PDB file of C-alpha atoms in Angstrom:
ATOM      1  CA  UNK A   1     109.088  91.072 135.823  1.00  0.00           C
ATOM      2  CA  UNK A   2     107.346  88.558 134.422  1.00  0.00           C
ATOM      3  CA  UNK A   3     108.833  85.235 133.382  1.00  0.00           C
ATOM      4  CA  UNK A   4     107.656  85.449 129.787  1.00  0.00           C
ATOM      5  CA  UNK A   5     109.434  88.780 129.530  1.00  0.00           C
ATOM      6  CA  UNK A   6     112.376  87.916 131.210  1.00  0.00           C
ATOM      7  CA  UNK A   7     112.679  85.216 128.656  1.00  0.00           C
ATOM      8  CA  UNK A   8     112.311  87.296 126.099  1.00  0.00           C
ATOM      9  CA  UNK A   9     114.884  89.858 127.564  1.00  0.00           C
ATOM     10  CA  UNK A  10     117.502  86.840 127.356  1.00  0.00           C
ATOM     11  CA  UNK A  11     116.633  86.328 124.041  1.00  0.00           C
ATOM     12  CA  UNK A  12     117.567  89.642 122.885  1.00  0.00           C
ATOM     13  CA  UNK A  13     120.576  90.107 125.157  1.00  0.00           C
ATOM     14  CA  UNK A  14     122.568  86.934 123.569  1.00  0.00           C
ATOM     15  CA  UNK A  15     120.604  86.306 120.390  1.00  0.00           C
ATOM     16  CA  UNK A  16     123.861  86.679 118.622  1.00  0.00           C
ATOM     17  CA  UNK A  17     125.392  83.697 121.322  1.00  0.00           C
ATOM     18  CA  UNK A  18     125.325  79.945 120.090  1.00  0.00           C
ATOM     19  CA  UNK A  19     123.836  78.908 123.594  1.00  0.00           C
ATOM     20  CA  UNK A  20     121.154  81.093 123.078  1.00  0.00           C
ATOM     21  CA  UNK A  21     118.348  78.986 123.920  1.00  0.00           C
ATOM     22  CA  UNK A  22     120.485  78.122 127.081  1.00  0.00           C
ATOM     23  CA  UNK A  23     120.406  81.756 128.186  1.00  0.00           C
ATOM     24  CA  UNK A  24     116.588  81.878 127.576  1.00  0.00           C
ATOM     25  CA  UNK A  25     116.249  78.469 130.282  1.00  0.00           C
ATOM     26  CA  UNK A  26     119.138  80.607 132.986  1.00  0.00           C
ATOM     27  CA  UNK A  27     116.703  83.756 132.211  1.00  0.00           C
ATOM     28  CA  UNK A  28     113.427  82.012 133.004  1.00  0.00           C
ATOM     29  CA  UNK A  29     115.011  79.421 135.604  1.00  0.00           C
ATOM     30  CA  UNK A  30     114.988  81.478 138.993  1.00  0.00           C
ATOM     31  CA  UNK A  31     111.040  82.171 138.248  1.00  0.00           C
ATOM     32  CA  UNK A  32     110.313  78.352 137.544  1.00  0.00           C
ATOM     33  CA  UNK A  33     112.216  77.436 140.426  1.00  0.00           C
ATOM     34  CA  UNK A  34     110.022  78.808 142.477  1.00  0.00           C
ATOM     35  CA  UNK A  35     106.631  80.040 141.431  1.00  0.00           C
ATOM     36  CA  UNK A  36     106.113  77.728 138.273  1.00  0.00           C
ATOM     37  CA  UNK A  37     106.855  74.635 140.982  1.00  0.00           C
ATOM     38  CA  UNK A  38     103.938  76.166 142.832  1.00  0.00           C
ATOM     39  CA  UNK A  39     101.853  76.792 140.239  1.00  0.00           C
ATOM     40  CA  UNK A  40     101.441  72.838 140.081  1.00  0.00           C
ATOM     41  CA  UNK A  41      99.878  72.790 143.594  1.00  0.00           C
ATOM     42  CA  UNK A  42      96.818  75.396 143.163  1.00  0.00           C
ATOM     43  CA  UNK A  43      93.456  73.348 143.064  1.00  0.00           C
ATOM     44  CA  UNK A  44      94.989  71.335 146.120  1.00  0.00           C
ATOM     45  CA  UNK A  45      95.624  74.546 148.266  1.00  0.00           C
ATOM     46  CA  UNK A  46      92.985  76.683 146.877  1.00  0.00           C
ATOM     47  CA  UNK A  47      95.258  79.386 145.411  1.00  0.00           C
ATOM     48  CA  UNK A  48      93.546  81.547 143.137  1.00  0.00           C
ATOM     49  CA  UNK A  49      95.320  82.926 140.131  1.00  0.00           C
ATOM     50  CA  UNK A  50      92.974  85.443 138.890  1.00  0.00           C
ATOM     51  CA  UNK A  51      93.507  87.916 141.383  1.00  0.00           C
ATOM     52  CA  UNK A  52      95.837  89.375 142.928  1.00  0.00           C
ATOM     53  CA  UNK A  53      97.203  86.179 145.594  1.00  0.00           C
ATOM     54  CA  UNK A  54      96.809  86.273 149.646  1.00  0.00           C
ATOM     55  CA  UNK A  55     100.528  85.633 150.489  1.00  0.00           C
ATOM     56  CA  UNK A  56      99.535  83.802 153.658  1.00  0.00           C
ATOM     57  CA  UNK A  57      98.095  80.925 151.050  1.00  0.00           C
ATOM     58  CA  UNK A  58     101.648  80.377 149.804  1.00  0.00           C
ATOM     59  CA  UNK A  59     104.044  77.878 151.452  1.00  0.00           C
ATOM     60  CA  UNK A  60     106.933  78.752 153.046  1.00  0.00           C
ATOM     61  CA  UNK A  61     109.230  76.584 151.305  1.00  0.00           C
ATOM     62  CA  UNK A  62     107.923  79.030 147.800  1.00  0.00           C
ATOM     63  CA  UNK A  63     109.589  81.846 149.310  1.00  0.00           C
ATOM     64  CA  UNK A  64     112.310  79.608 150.411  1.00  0.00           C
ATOM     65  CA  UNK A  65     113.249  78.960 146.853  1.00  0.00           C
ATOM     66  CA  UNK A  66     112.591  82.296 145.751  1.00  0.00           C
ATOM     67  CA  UNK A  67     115.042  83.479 148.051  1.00  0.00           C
ATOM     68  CA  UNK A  68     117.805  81.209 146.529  1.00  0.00           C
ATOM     69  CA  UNK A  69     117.178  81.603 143.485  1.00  0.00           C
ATOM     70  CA  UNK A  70     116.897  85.625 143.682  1.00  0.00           C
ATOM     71  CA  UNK A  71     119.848  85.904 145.848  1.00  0.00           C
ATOM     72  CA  UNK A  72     123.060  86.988 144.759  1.00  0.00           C
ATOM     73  CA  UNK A  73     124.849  85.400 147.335  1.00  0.00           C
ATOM     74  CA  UNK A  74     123.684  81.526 146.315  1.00  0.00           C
ATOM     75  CA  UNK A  75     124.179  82.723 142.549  1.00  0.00           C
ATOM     76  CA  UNK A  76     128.240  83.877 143.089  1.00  0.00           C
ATOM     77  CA  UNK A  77     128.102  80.573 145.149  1.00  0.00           C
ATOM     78  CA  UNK A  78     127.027  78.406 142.243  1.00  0.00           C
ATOM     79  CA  UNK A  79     128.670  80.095 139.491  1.00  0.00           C
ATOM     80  CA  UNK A  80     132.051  79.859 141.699  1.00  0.00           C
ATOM     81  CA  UNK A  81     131.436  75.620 141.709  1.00  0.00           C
ATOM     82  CA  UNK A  82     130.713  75.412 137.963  1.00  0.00           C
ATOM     83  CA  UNK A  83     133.867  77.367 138.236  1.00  0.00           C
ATOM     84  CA  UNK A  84     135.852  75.013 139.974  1.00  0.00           C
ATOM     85  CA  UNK A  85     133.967  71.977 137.957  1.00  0.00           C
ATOM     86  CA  UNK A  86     134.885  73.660 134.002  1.00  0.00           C
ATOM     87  CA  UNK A  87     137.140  75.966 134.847  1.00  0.00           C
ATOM     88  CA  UNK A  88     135.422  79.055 132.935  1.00  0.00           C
ATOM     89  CA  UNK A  89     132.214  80.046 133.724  1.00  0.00           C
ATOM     90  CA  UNK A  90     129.536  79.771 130.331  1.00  0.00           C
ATOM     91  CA  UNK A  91     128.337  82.843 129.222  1.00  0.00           C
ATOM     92  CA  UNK A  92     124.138  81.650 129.367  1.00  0.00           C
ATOM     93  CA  UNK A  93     125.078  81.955 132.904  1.00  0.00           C
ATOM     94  CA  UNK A  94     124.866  85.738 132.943  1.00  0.00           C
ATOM     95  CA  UNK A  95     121.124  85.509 131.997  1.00  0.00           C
ATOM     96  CA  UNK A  96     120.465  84.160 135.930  1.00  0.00           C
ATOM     97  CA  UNK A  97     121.838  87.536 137.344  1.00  0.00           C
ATOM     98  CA  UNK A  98     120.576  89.590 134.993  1.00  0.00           C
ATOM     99  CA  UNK A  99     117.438  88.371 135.546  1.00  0.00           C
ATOM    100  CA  UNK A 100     117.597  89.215 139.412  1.00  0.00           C
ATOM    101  CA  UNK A 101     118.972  92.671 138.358  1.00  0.00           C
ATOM    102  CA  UNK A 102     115.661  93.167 136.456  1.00  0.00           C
ATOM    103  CA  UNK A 103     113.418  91.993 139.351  1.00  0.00           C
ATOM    104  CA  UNK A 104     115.200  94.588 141.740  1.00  0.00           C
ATOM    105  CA  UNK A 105     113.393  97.098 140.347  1.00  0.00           C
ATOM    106  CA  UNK A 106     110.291  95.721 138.785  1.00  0.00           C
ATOM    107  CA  UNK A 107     108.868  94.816 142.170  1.00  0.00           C
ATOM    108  CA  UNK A 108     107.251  96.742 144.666  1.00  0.00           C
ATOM    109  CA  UNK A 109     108.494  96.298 148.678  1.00  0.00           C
ATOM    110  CA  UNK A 110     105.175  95.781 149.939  1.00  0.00           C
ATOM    111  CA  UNK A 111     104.923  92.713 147.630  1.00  0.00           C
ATOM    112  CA  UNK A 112     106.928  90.095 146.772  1.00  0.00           C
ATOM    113  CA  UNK A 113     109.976  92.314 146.763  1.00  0.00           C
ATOM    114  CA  UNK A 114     113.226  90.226 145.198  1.00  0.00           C
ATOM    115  CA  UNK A 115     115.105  88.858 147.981  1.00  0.00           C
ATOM    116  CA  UNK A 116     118.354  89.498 146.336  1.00  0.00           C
ATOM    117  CA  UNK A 117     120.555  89.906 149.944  1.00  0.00           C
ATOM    118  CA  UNK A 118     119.045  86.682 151.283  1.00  0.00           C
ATOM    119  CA  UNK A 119     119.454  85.063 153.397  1.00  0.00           C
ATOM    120  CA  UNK A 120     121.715  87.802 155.185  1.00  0.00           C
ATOM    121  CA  UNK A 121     119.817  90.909 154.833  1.00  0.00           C
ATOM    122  CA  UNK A 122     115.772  91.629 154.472  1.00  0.00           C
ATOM    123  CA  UNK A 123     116.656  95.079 152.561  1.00  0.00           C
ATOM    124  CA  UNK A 124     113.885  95.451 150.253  1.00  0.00           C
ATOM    125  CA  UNK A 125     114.204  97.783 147.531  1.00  0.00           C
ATOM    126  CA  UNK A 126     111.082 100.239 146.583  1.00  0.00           C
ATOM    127  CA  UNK A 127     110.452  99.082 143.041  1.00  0.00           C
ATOM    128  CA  UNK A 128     107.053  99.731 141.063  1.00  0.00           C
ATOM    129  CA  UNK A 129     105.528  96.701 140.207  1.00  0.00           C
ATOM    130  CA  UNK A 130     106.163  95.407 136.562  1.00  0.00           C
ATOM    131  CA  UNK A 131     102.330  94.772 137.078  1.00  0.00           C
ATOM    132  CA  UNK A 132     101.380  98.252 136.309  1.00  0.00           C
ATOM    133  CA  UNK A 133      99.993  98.621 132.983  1.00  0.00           C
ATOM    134  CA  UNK A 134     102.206 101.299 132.026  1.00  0.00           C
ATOM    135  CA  UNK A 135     105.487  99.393 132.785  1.00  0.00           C
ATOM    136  CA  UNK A 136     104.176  96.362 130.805  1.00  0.00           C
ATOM    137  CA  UNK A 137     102.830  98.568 127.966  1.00  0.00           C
ATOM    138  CA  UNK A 138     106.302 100.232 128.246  1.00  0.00           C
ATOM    139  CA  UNK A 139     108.354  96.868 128.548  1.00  0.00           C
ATOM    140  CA  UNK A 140     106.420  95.078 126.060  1.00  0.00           C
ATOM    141  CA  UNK A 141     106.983  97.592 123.357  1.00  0.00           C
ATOM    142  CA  UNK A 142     110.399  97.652 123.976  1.00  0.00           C
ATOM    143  CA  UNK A 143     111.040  93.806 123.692  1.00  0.00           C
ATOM    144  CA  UNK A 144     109.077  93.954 120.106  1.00  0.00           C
ATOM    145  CA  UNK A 145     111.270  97.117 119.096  1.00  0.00           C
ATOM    146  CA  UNK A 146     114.359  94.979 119.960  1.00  0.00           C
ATOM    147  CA  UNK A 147     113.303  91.725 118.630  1.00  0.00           C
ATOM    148  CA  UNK A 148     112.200  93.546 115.259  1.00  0.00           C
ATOM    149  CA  UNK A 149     115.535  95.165 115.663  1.00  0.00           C
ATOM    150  CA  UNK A 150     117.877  92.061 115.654  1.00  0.00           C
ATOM    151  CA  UNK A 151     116.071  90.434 113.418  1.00  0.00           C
ATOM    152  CA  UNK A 152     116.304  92.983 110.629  1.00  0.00           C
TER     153      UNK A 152
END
């Protein structure tokens, strides 16, 4: 999905939560970890934006990221060491897996499936791509039903 929407998503899911605004960052963060960072780099490597992107023309250590920041395993490791740091785990957190639960199937296996068994499997699951114009037609309308919905 895209990050706008998953932002969006986050909002609506804890609007009612006092962090909300942190669970917007946690539901945006494993996207700008990785693609946004990259997005910073695309008049030095040529990358073109406006169409659909060559893969080969993205570094490595982009899908490196994505895969720790899409990964379930690295997100039960990090929630278990704010764990042991604060002893309770902050409820914005949730936003970060929900957001991978999302991607699982809003992307399509052939590309840039979410990599959320790495670095121990390369299972990738046969989403459609939240790309297509009826998903985002579909999503979008949703996210304006809710938002005019909890803010009624």
């Amino acid at each position: 999905m895209d990050t706008l929407a998953h932002a969006l998503w986050s909002y609506i899911i804890f609007h009612n939560y006092e962090f909300v605004w942190w669970a917007v960052l946690f539901g945006m963060l494993p996207d700008l970890l990785s693609w946004t960072v990259f997005m910073f780099f695309p008049k030095k490597n040529g990358f073109n934006w406006k169409k659909k992107p060559d893969l080969s023309l993205i570094p490595k250590w982009v899908f490196t990221l994505y895969g720790i920041t899409h990964s379930i395993f690295f997100i039960g490791a990090a929630f278990f060491i704010v764990f042991l740091i604060y002893g309770f785990l902050p409820l914005f957190l949730l936003a970060w897996p929900i957001h991978v639960l999302i991607d699982i199937p809003t992307h399509k296996r052939d590309f840039l499936p979410t990599p959320f068994l790495w670095p121990f499997s390369d299972y990738k699951f046969p989403g459609i791509s939240w790309a297509n114009k009826y998903f985002m037609i579909a999503n979008y309308s949703l996210i304006i039903f809710f938002l005019i919905y909890i803010n009624l």
